Amino acid sequence: MSTTGIALSGMNAAMLQLDVSANNIANAQTPNYRKQAVALEAAPEAQGVKATIVQTREAQSSIEGDVVGQMAATYYFRANLKVLQTEERMMGSLLDARA
């Protein structure tokens, strides 16, 4: 498995969640707007996660829920970034040991 691919797909999913939450907040007062959400599923062939935008049945967006979703997406992004940074450090150490 590619650690880089897994972490990058997680970062992309977190960024999509941020976009969807921002869109929900921006359209909270728009008549007939249906809230959007991000559906995640394992993508073994892509070595990571597949994120897609789905339409919910909810007629209105919960601004509080979307703000919490943004905070959670920020944590997911940071966690995946740490994985990339750790992998980079480990590869650097491995190359130093081999040189």
PDB file of N, CA and C in Angstrom:
ATOM      1  N   MET A   1       0.835  -1.189   0.000  1.00  0.00           N
ATOM      2  CA  MET A   1       0.000   0.000   0.000  1.00  0.00           C
ATOM      3  C   MET A   1       0.874   1.246   0.000  1.00  0.00           C
ATOM      4  N   SER A   2       0.399   2.237  -0.664  1.00  0.00           N
ATOM      5  CA  SER A   2       1.118   3.496  -0.733  1.00  0.00           C
ATOM      6  C   SER A   2       0.619   4.434   0.361  1.00  0.00           C
ATOM      7  N   THR A   3       1.472   4.681   1.320  1.00  0.00           N
ATOM      8  CA  THR A   3       1.111   5.592   2.403  1.00  0.00           C
ATOM      9  C   THR A   3       0.802   6.974   1.856  1.00  0.00           C
ATOM     10  N   THR A   4       1.575   7.382   0.868  1.00  0.00           N
ATOM     11  CA  THR A   4       1.359   8.695   0.262  1.00  0.00           C
ATOM     12  C   THR A   4      -0.022   8.775  -0.375  1.00  0.00           C
ATOM     13  N   GLY A   5      -0.398   7.763  -1.124  1.00  0.00           N
ATOM     14  CA  GLY A   5      -1.706   7.756  -1.781  1.00  0.00           C
ATOM     15  C   GLY A   5      -2.854   7.780  -0.795  1.00  0.00           C
ATOM     16  N   ILE A   6      -2.704   7.029   0.274  1.00  0.00           N
ATOM     17  CA  ILE A   6      -3.748   6.986   1.296  1.00  0.00           C
ATOM     18  C   ILE A   6      -3.888   8.352   1.966  1.00  0.00           C
ATOM     19  N   ALA A   7      -2.772   8.939   2.355  1.00  0.00           N
ATOM     20  CA  ALA A   7      -2.809  10.242   3.022  1.00  0.00           C
ATOM     21  C   ALA A   7      -3.330  11.326   2.091  1.00  0.00           C
ATOM     22  N   LEU A   8      -2.901  11.313   0.833  1.00  0.00           N
ATOM     23  CA  LEU A   8      -3.374  12.325  -0.113  1.00  0.00           C
ATOM     24  C   LEU A   8      -4.869  12.205  -0.383  1.00  0.00           C
ATOM     25  N   SER A   9      -5.364  10.987  -0.489  1.00  0.00           N
ATOM     26  CA  SER A   9      -6.804  10.827  -0.707  1.00  0.00           C
ATOM     27  C   SER A   9      -7.582  11.290   0.522  1.00  0.00           C
ATOM     28  N   GLY A  10      -7.032  11.068   1.711  1.00  0.00           N
ATOM     29  CA  GLY A  10      -7.670  11.566   2.928  1.00  0.00           C
ATOM     30  C   GLY A  10      -7.683  13.084   2.989  1.00  0.00           C
ATOM     31  N   MET A  11      -6.585  13.707   2.539  1.00  0.00           N
ATOM     32  CA  MET A  11      -6.526  15.172   2.512  1.00  0.00           C
ATOM     33  C   MET A  11      -7.526  15.727   1.497  1.00  0.00           C
ATOM     34  N   ASN A  12      -7.638  15.077   0.339  1.00  0.00           N
ATOM     35  CA  ASN A  12      -8.611  15.519  -0.664  1.00  0.00           C
ATOM     36  C   ASN A  12     -10.043  15.379  -0.158  1.00  0.00           C
ATOM     37  N   ALA A  13     -10.317  14.290   0.559  1.00  0.00           N
ATOM     38  CA  ALA A  13     -11.653  14.095   1.130  1.00  0.00           C
ATOM     39  C   ALA A  13     -11.960  15.175   2.166  1.00  0.00           C
ATOM     40  N   ALA A  14     -10.972  15.531   2.980  1.00  0.00           N
ATOM     41  CA  ALA A  14     -11.170  16.583   3.984  1.00  0.00           C
ATOM     42  C   ALA A  14     -11.418  17.929   3.310  1.00  0.00           C
ATOM     43  N   MET A  15     -10.695  18.201   2.232  1.00  0.00           N
ATOM     44  CA  MET A  15     -10.900  19.464   1.513  1.00  0.00           C
ATOM     45  C   MET A  15     -12.286  19.498   0.877  1.00  0.00           C
ATOM     46  N   LEU A  16     -12.760  18.375   0.365  1.00  0.00           N
ATOM     47  CA  LEU A  16     -14.100  18.313  -0.205  1.00  0.00           C
ATOM     48  C   LEU A  16     -15.142  18.557   0.877  1.00  0.00           C
ATOM     49  N   GLN A  17     -14.920  18.002   2.070  1.00  0.00           N
ATOM     50  CA  GLN A  17     -15.835  18.231   3.190  1.00  0.00           C
ATOM     51  C   GLN A  17     -15.884  19.712   3.558  1.00  0.00           C
ATOM     52  N   LEU A  18     -14.739  20.373   3.559  1.00  0.00           N
ATOM     53  CA  LEU A  18     -14.704  21.811   3.830  1.00  0.00           C
ATOM     54  C   LEU A  18     -15.502  22.577   2.782  1.00  0.00           C
ATOM     55  N   ASP A  19     -15.335  22.211   1.511  1.00  0.00           N
ATOM     56  CA  ASP A  19     -16.065  22.879   0.430  1.00  0.00           C
ATOM     57  C   ASP A  19     -17.574  22.687   0.568  1.00  0.00           C
ATOM     58  N   VAL A  20     -17.982  21.467   0.856  1.00  0.00           N
ATOM     59  CA  VAL A  20     -19.411  21.165   0.987  1.00  0.00           C
ATOM     60  C   VAL A  20     -20.013  21.906   2.180  1.00  0.00           C
ATOM     61  N   SER A  21     -19.305  21.928   3.295  1.00  0.00           N
ATOM     62  CA  SER A  21     -19.801  22.640   4.476  1.00  0.00           C
ATOM     63  C   SER A  21     -19.929  24.135   4.192  1.00  0.00           C
ATOM     64  N   ALA A  22     -18.942  24.701   3.515  1.00  0.00           N
ATOM     65  CA  ALA A  22     -19.000  26.124   3.168  1.00  0.00           C
ATOM     66  C   ALA A  22     -20.168  26.401   2.232  1.00  0.00           C
ATOM     67  N   ASN A  23     -20.399  25.510   1.284  1.00  0.00           N
ATOM     68  CA  ASN A  23     -21.526  25.668   0.372  1.00  0.00           C
ATOM     69  C   ASN A  23     -22.857  25.594   1.121  1.00  0.00           C
ATOM     70  N   ASN A  24     -22.951  24.664   2.063  1.00  0.00           N
ATOM     71  CA  ASN A  24     -24.182  24.548   2.858  1.00  0.00           C
ATOM     72  C   ASN A  24     -24.437  25.810   3.673  1.00  0.00           C
ATOM     73  N   ILE A  25     -23.385  26.363   4.267  1.00  0.00           N
ATOM     74  CA  ILE A  25     -23.539  27.576   5.063  1.00  0.00           C
ATOM     75  C   ILE A  25     -23.936  28.750   4.167  1.00  0.00           C
ATOM     76  N   ALA A  26     -23.299  28.858   3.014  1.00  0.00           N
ATOM     77  CA  ALA A  26     -23.592  29.963   2.096  1.00  0.00           C
ATOM     78  C   ALA A  26     -25.024  29.913   1.583  1.00  0.00           C
ATOM     79  N   ASN A  27     -25.578  28.728   1.459  1.00  0.00           N
ATOM     80  CA  ASN A  27     -26.924  28.580   0.912  1.00  0.00           C
ATOM     81  C   ASN A  27     -27.974  28.260   1.965  1.00  0.00           C
ATOM     82  N   ALA A  28     -27.644  28.448   3.226  1.00  0.00           N
ATOM     83  CA  ALA A  28     -28.569  28.094   4.310  1.00  0.00           C
ATOM     84  C   ALA A  28     -29.914  28.810   4.191  1.00  0.00           C
ATOM     85  N   GLN A  29     -29.914  30.022   3.666  1.00  0.00           N
ATOM     86  CA  GLN A  29     -31.154  30.796   3.556  1.00  0.00           C
ATOM     87  C   GLN A  29     -31.751  30.763   2.143  1.00  0.00           C
ATOM     88  N   THR A  30     -31.173  29.991   1.255  1.00  0.00           N
ATOM     89  CA  THR A  30     -31.672  29.902  -0.117  1.00  0.00           C
ATOM     90  C   THR A  30     -32.917  29.019  -0.149  1.00  0.00           C
ATOM     91  N   PRO A  31     -34.010  29.537  -0.727  1.00  0.00           N
ATOM     92  CA  PRO A  31     -35.235  28.730  -0.809  1.00  0.00           C
ATOM     93  C   PRO A  31     -34.999  27.449  -1.624  1.00  0.00           C
ATOM     94  N   ASN A  32     -35.593  26.363  -1.179  1.00  0.00           N
ATOM     95  CA  ASN A  32     -35.549  25.062  -1.839  1.00  0.00           C
ATOM     96  C   ASN A  32     -34.150  24.455  -1.934  1.00  0.00           C
ATOM     97  N   TYR A  33     -33.221  24.949  -1.155  1.00  0.00           N
ATOM     98  CA  TYR A  33     -31.873  24.381  -1.176  1.00  0.00           C
ATOM     99  C   TYR A  33     -31.870  23.091  -0.382  1.00  0.00           C
ATOM    100  N   ARG A  34     -31.236  22.081  -0.919  1.00  0.00           N
ATOM    101  CA  ARG A  34     -31.068  20.795  -0.235  1.00  0.00           C
ATOM    102  C   ARG A  34     -29.625  20.671   0.213  1.00  0.00           C
ATOM    103  N   LYS A  35     -29.446  20.343   1.465  1.00  0.00           N
ATOM    104  CA  LYS A  35     -28.109  20.207   2.039  1.00  0.00           C
ATOM    105  C   LYS A  35     -27.321  19.128   1.311  1.00  0.00           C
ATOM    106  N   GLN A  36     -26.024  19.362   1.179  1.00  0.00           N
ATOM    107  CA  GLN A  36     -25.131  18.375   0.595  1.00  0.00           C
ATOM    108  C   GLN A  36     -24.289  17.744   1.700  1.00  0.00           C
ATOM    109  N   ALA A  37     -23.779  16.567   1.406  1.00  0.00           N
ATOM    110  CA  ALA A  37     -22.901  15.864   2.342  1.00  0.00           C
ATOM    111  C   ALA A  37     -21.829  15.154   1.527  1.00  0.00           C
ATOM    112  N   VAL A  38     -20.814  14.676   2.213  1.00  0.00           N
ATOM    113  CA  VAL A  38     -19.744  13.922   1.565  1.00  0.00           C
ATOM    114  C   VAL A  38     -19.862  12.469   1.992  1.00  0.00           C
ATOM    115  N   ALA A  39     -19.929  11.585   0.998  1.00  0.00           N
ATOM    116  CA  ALA A  39     -19.962  10.149   1.263  1.00  0.00           C
ATOM    117  C   ALA A  39     -18.559   9.603   1.028  1.00  0.00           C
ATOM    118  N   LEU A  40     -18.076   8.834   1.982  1.00  0.00           N
ATOM    119  CA  LEU A  40     -16.740   8.244   1.890  1.00  0.00           C
ATOM    120  C   LEU A  40     -16.859   6.731   1.739  1.00  0.00           C
ATOM    121  N   GLU A  41     -16.003   6.189   0.889  1.00  0.00           N
ATOM    122  CA  GLU A  41     -15.935   4.730   0.768  1.00  0.00           C
ATOM    123  C   GLU A  41     -14.501   4.319   0.482  1.00  0.00           C
ATOM    124  N   ALA A  42     -14.176   3.145   0.925  1.00  0.00           N
ATOM    125  CA  ALA A  42     -12.822   2.627   0.694  1.00  0.00           C
ATOM    126  C   ALA A  42     -12.606   2.441  -0.796  1.00  0.00           C
ATOM    127  N   ALA A  43     -11.419   2.799  -1.241  1.00  0.00           N
ATOM    128  CA  ALA A  43     -11.060   2.645  -2.648  1.00  0.00           C
ATOM    129  C   ALA A  43      -9.738   1.879  -2.718  1.00  0.00           C
ATOM    130  N   PRO A  44      -9.793   0.556  -2.547  1.00  0.00           N
ATOM    131  CA  PRO A  44      -8.564  -0.235  -2.518  1.00  0.00           C
ATOM    132  C   PRO A  44      -7.733  -0.099  -3.796  1.00  0.00           C
ATOM    133  N   GLU A  45      -8.408  -0.002  -4.952  1.00  0.00           N
ATOM    134  CA  GLU A  45      -7.667   0.106  -6.203  1.00  0.00           C
ATOM    135  C   GLU A  45      -6.892   1.421  -6.283  1.00  0.00           C
ATOM    136  N   ALA A  46      -7.413   2.466  -5.654  1.00  0.00           N
ATOM    137  CA  ALA A  46      -6.732   3.768  -5.640  1.00  0.00           C
ATOM    138  C   ALA A  46      -5.889   3.928  -4.379  1.00  0.00           C
ATOM    139  N   GLN A  47      -5.908   2.924  -3.516  1.00  0.00           N
ATOM    140  CA  GLN A  47      -5.161   2.934  -2.261  1.00  0.00           C
ATOM    141  C   GLN A  47      -5.523   4.145  -1.413  1.00  0.00           C
ATOM    142  N   GLY A  48      -6.765   4.225  -1.037  1.00  0.00           N
ATOM    143  CA  GLY A  48      -7.181   5.333  -0.191  1.00  0.00           C
ATOM    144  C   GLY A  48      -8.680   5.348   0.002  1.00  0.00           C
ATOM    145  N   VAL A  49      -9.227   6.542  -0.041  1.00  0.00           N
ATOM    146  CA  VAL A  49     -10.647   6.739   0.172  1.00  0.00           C
ATOM    147  C   VAL A  49     -11.224   7.507  -1.011  1.00  0.00           C
ATOM    148  N   LYS A  50     -12.440   7.177  -1.383  1.00  0.00           N
ATOM    149  CA  LYS A  50     -13.138   7.876  -2.453  1.00  0.00           C
ATOM    150  C   LYS A  50     -14.211   8.743  -1.811  1.00  0.00           C
ATOM    151  N   ALA A  51     -14.178  10.030  -2.110  1.00  0.00           N
ATOM    152  CA  ALA A  51     -15.148  10.974  -1.545  1.00  0.00           C
ATOM    153  C   ALA A  51     -16.035  11.505  -2.663  1.00  0.00           C
ATOM    154  N   THR A  52     -17.348  11.456  -2.446  1.00  0.00           N
ATOM    155  CA  THR A  52     -18.290  11.986  -3.424  1.00  0.00           C
ATOM    156  C   THR A  52     -19.312  12.863  -2.717  1.00  0.00           C
ATOM    157  N   ILE A  53     -19.805  13.851  -3.432  1.00  0.00           N
ATOM    158  CA  ILE A  53     -20.831  14.742  -2.893  1.00  0.00           C
ATOM    159  C   ILE A  53     -22.189  14.106  -3.154  1.00  0.00           C
ATOM    160  N   VAL A  54     -23.006  14.047  -2.108  1.00  0.00           N
ATOM    161  CA  VAL A  54     -24.359  13.506  -2.226  1.00  0.00           C
ATOM    162  C   VAL A  54     -25.353  14.543  -1.734  1.00  0.00           C
ATOM    163  N   GLN A  55     -26.547  14.491  -2.292  1.00  0.00           N
ATOM    164  CA  GLN A  55     -27.635  15.374  -1.888  1.00  0.00           C
ATOM    165  C   GLN A  55     -28.388  14.693  -0.751  1.00  0.00           C
ATOM    166  N   THR A  56     -28.661  15.431   0.307  1.00  0.00           N
ATOM    167  CA  THR A  56     -29.402  14.844   1.426  1.00  0.00           C
ATOM    168  C   THR A  56     -30.883  15.146   1.280  1.00  0.00           C
ATOM    169  N   ARG A  57     -31.666  14.561   2.131  1.00  0.00           N
ATOM    170  CA  ARG A  57     -33.106  14.811   2.122  1.00  0.00           C
ATOM    171  C   ARG A  57     -33.484  16.011   2.980  1.00  0.00           C
ATOM    172  N   GLU A  58     -32.499  16.501   3.731  1.00  0.00           N
ATOM    173  CA  GLU A  58     -32.764  17.632   4.612  1.00  0.00           C
ATOM    174  C   GLU A  58     -33.047  18.889   3.797  1.00  0.00           C
ATOM    175  N   ALA A  59     -34.112  19.581   4.162  1.00  0.00           N
ATOM    176  CA  ALA A  59     -34.496  20.778   3.420  1.00  0.00           C
ATOM    177  C   ALA A  59     -33.590  21.963   3.748  1.00  0.00           C
ATOM    178  N   GLN A  60     -33.101  22.026   4.970  1.00  0.00           N
ATOM    179  CA  GLN A  60     -32.259  23.150   5.350  1.00  0.00           C
ATOM    180  C   GLN A  60     -30.982  22.646   6.001  1.00  0.00           C
ATOM    181  N   SER A  61     -29.978  23.486   5.891  1.00  0.00           N
ATOM    182  CA  SER A  61     -28.694  23.165   6.485  1.00  0.00           C
ATOM    183  C   SER A  61     -28.663  23.633   7.934  1.00  0.00           C
ATOM    184  N   SER A  62     -28.018  22.857   8.775  1.00  0.00           N
ATOM    185  CA  SER A  62     -27.772  23.250  10.153  1.00  0.00           C
ATOM    186  C   SER A  62     -26.414  23.935  10.191  1.00  0.00           C
ATOM    187  N   ILE A  63     -26.414  25.238  10.372  1.00  0.00           N
ATOM    188  CA  ILE A  63     -25.151  25.976  10.358  1.00  0.00           C
ATOM    189  C   ILE A  63     -24.215  25.447  11.434  1.00  0.00           C
ATOM    190  N   GLU A  64     -24.758  25.158  12.610  1.00  0.00           N
ATOM    191  CA  GLU A  64     -23.913  24.641  13.697  1.00  0.00           C
ATOM    192  C   GLU A  64     -23.276  23.312  13.302  1.00  0.00           C
ATOM    193  N   GLY A  65     -24.063  22.446  12.691  1.00  0.00           N
ATOM    194  CA  GLY A  65     -23.550  21.154  12.265  1.00  0.00           C
ATOM    195  C   GLY A  65     -22.472  21.292  11.194  1.00  0.00           C
ATOM    196  N   ASP A  66     -22.678  22.241  10.297  1.00  0.00           N
ATOM    197  CA  ASP A  66     -21.678  22.446   9.247  1.00  0.00           C
ATOM    198  C   ASP A  66     -20.391  23.049   9.792  1.00  0.00           C
ATOM    199  N   VAL A  67     -20.490  23.916  10.783  1.00  0.00           N
ATOM    200  CA  VAL A  67     -19.280  24.475  11.397  1.00  0.00           C
ATOM    201  C   VAL A  67     -18.502  23.375  12.110  1.00  0.00           C
ATOM    202  N   VAL A  68     -19.204  22.506  12.805  1.00  0.00           N
ATOM    203  CA  VAL A  68     -18.541  21.368  13.456  1.00  0.00           C
ATOM    204  C   VAL A  68     -17.921  20.454  12.398  1.00  0.00           C
ATOM    205  N   GLY A  69     -18.615  20.251  11.283  1.00  0.00           N
ATOM    206  CA  GLY A  69     -18.070  19.454  10.189  1.00  0.00           C
ATOM    207  C   GLY A  69     -16.797  20.057   9.620  1.00  0.00           C
ATOM    208  N   GLN A  70     -16.756  21.386   9.536  1.00  0.00           N
ATOM    209  CA  GLN A  70     -15.544  22.049   9.067  1.00  0.00           C
ATOM    210  C   GLN A  70     -14.394  21.835  10.033  1.00  0.00           C
ATOM    211  N   MET A  71     -14.683  21.926  11.312  1.00  0.00           N
ATOM    212  CA  MET A  71     -13.633  21.704  12.318  1.00  0.00           C
ATOM    213  C   MET A  71     -13.113  20.271  12.224  1.00  0.00           C
ATOM    214  N   ALA A  72     -14.014  19.310  12.088  1.00  0.00           N
ATOM    215  CA  ALA A  72     -13.606  17.910  11.981  1.00  0.00           C
ATOM    216  C   ALA A  72     -12.771  17.692  10.725  1.00  0.00           C
ATOM    217  N   ALA A  73     -13.187  18.287   9.605  1.00  0.00           N
ATOM    218  CA  ALA A  73     -12.432  18.142   8.353  1.00  0.00           C
ATOM    219  C   ALA A  73     -11.033  18.722   8.493  1.00  0.00           C
ATOM    220  N   THR A  74     -10.905  19.803   9.250  1.00  0.00           N
ATOM    221  CA  THR A  74      -9.588  20.395   9.489  1.00  0.00           C
ATOM    222  C   THR A  74      -8.695  19.417  10.247  1.00  0.00           C
ATOM    223  N   TYR A  75      -9.256  18.741  11.237  1.00  0.00           N
ATOM    224  CA  TYR A  75      -8.486  17.749  11.995  1.00  0.00           C
ATOM    225  C   TYR A  75      -8.094  16.569  11.106  1.00  0.00           C
ATOM    226  N   TYR A  76      -9.018  16.117  10.244  1.00  0.00           N
ATOM    227  CA  TYR A  76      -8.713  15.012   9.333  1.00  0.00           C
ATOM    228  C   TYR A  76      -7.570  15.397   8.398  1.00  0.00           C
ATOM    229  N   PHE A  77      -7.639  16.632   7.889  1.00  0.00           N
ATOM    230  CA  PHE A  77      -6.593  17.110   6.985  1.00  0.00           C
ATOM    231  C   PHE A  77      -5.243  17.123   7.694  1.00  0.00           C
ATOM    232  N   ARG A  78      -5.219  17.672   8.904  1.00  0.00           N
ATOM    233  CA  ARG A  78      -3.965  17.748   9.663  1.00  0.00           C
ATOM    234  C   ARG A  78      -3.409  16.371   9.980  1.00  0.00           C
ATOM    235  N   ALA A  79      -4.276  15.430  10.307  1.00  0.00           N
ATOM    236  CA  ALA A  79      -3.825  14.075  10.620  1.00  0.00           C
ATOM    237  C   ALA A  79      -3.173  13.434   9.400  1.00  0.00           C
ATOM    238  N   ASN A  80      -3.784  13.584   8.235  1.00  0.00           N
ATOM    239  CA  ASN A  80      -3.211  13.035   7.015  1.00  0.00           C
ATOM    240  C   ASN A  80      -1.923  13.743   6.631  1.00  0.00           C
ATOM    241  N   LEU A  81      -1.847  15.039   6.893  1.00  0.00           N
ATOM    242  CA  LEU A  81      -0.617  15.778   6.638  1.00  0.00           C
ATOM    243  C   LEU A  81       0.516  15.256   7.514  1.00  0.00           C
ATOM    244  N   LYS A  82       0.212  14.949   8.767  1.00  0.00           N
ATOM    245  CA  LYS A  82       1.223  14.386   9.672  1.00  0.00           C
ATOM    246  C   LYS A  82       1.730  13.032   9.155  1.00  0.00           C
ATOM    247  N   VAL A  83       0.835  12.242   8.583  1.00  0.00           N
ATOM    248  CA  VAL A  83       1.251  10.965   8.005  1.00  0.00           C
ATOM    249  C   VAL A  83       2.257  11.211   6.891  1.00  0.00           C
ATOM    250  N   LEU A  84       1.961  12.180   6.010  1.00  0.00           N
ATOM    251  CA  LEU A  84       2.900  12.498   4.926  1.00  0.00           C
ATOM    252  C   LEU A  84       4.237  12.990   5.464  1.00  0.00           C
ATOM    253  N   GLN A  85       4.194  13.851   6.466  1.00  0.00           N
ATOM    254  CA  GLN A  85       5.429  14.377   7.046  1.00  0.00           C
ATOM    255  C   GLN A  85       6.248  13.270   7.700  1.00  0.00           C
ATOM    256  N   THR A  86       5.577  12.369   8.383  1.00  0.00           N
ATOM    257  CA  THR A  86       6.272  11.253   9.031  1.00  0.00           C
ATOM    258  C   THR A  86       6.888  10.332   7.994  1.00  0.00           C
ATOM    259  N   GLU A  87       6.155  10.055   6.930  1.00  0.00           N
ATOM    260  CA  GLU A  87       6.705   9.210   5.871  1.00  0.00           C
ATOM    261  C   GLU A  87       7.939   9.866   5.246  1.00  0.00           C
ATOM    262  N   GLU A  88       7.872  11.170   5.024  1.00  0.00           N
ATOM    263  CA  GLU A  88       9.010  11.879   4.449  1.00  0.00           C
ATOM    264  C   GLU A  88      10.231  11.805   5.361  1.00  0.00           C
ATOM    265  N   ARG A  89      10.015  11.982   6.665  1.00  0.00           N
ATOM    266  CA  ARG A  89      11.124  11.880   7.625  1.00  0.00           C
ATOM    267  C   ARG A  89      11.714  10.474   7.634  1.00  0.00           C
ATOM    268  N   MET A  90      10.840   9.472   7.601  1.00  0.00           N
ATOM    269  CA  MET A  90      11.316   8.089   7.620  1.00  0.00           C
ATOM    270  C   MET A  90      12.105   7.766   6.360  1.00  0.00           C
ATOM    271  N   MET A  91      11.642   8.234   5.220  1.00  0.00           N
ATOM    272  CA  MET A  91      12.371   7.994   3.968  1.00  0.00           C
ATOM    273  C   MET A  91      13.728   8.699   3.996  1.00  0.00           C
ATOM    274  N   GLY A  92      13.775   9.910   4.539  1.00  0.00           N
ATOM    275  CA  GLY A  92      15.024  10.626   4.655  1.00  0.00           C
ATOM    276  C   GLY A  92      15.996   9.882   5.551  1.00  0.00           C
ATOM    277  N   SER A  93      15.503   9.348   6.656  1.00  0.00           N
ATOM    278  CA  SER A  93      16.356   8.582   7.568  1.00  0.00           C
ATOM    279  C   SER A  93      16.856   7.311   6.915  1.00  0.00           C
ATOM    280  N   LEU A  94      15.976   6.670   6.154  1.00  0.00           N
ATOM    281  CA  LEU A  94      16.370   5.452   5.454  1.00  0.00           C
ATOM    282  C   LEU A  94      17.449   5.744   4.423  1.00  0.00           C
ATOM    283  N   LEU A  95      17.290   6.823   3.673  1.00  0.00           N
ATOM    284  CA  LEU A  95      18.291   7.191   2.670  1.00  0.00           C
ATOM    285  C   LEU A  95      19.609   7.574   3.329  1.00  0.00           C
ATOM    286  N   ASP A  96      19.531   8.257   4.471  1.00  0.00           N
ATOM    287  CA  ASP A  96      20.758   8.605   5.199  1.00  0.00           C
ATOM    288  C   ASP A  96      21.489   7.354   5.671  1.00  0.00           C
ATOM    289  N   ALA A  97      20.736   6.362   6.124  1.00  0.00           N
ATOM    290  CA  ALA A  97      21.336   5.126   6.623  1.00  0.00           C
ATOM    291  C   ALA A  97      21.958   4.325   5.486  1.00  0.00           C
ATOM    292  N   ARG A  98      21.352   4.391   4.316  1.00  0.00           N
ATOM    293  CA  ARG A  98      21.863   3.645   3.162  1.00  0.00           C
ATOM    294  C   ARG A  98      23.055   4.340   2.493  1.00  0.00           C
ATOM    295  N   ALA A  99      23.181   5.649   2.685  1.00  0.00           N
ATOM    296  CA  ALA A  99      24.241   6.406   1.988  1.00  0.00           C
ATOM    297  C   ALA A  99      25.598   6.226   2.611  1.00  0.00           C
TER     298      ALA A  99
END
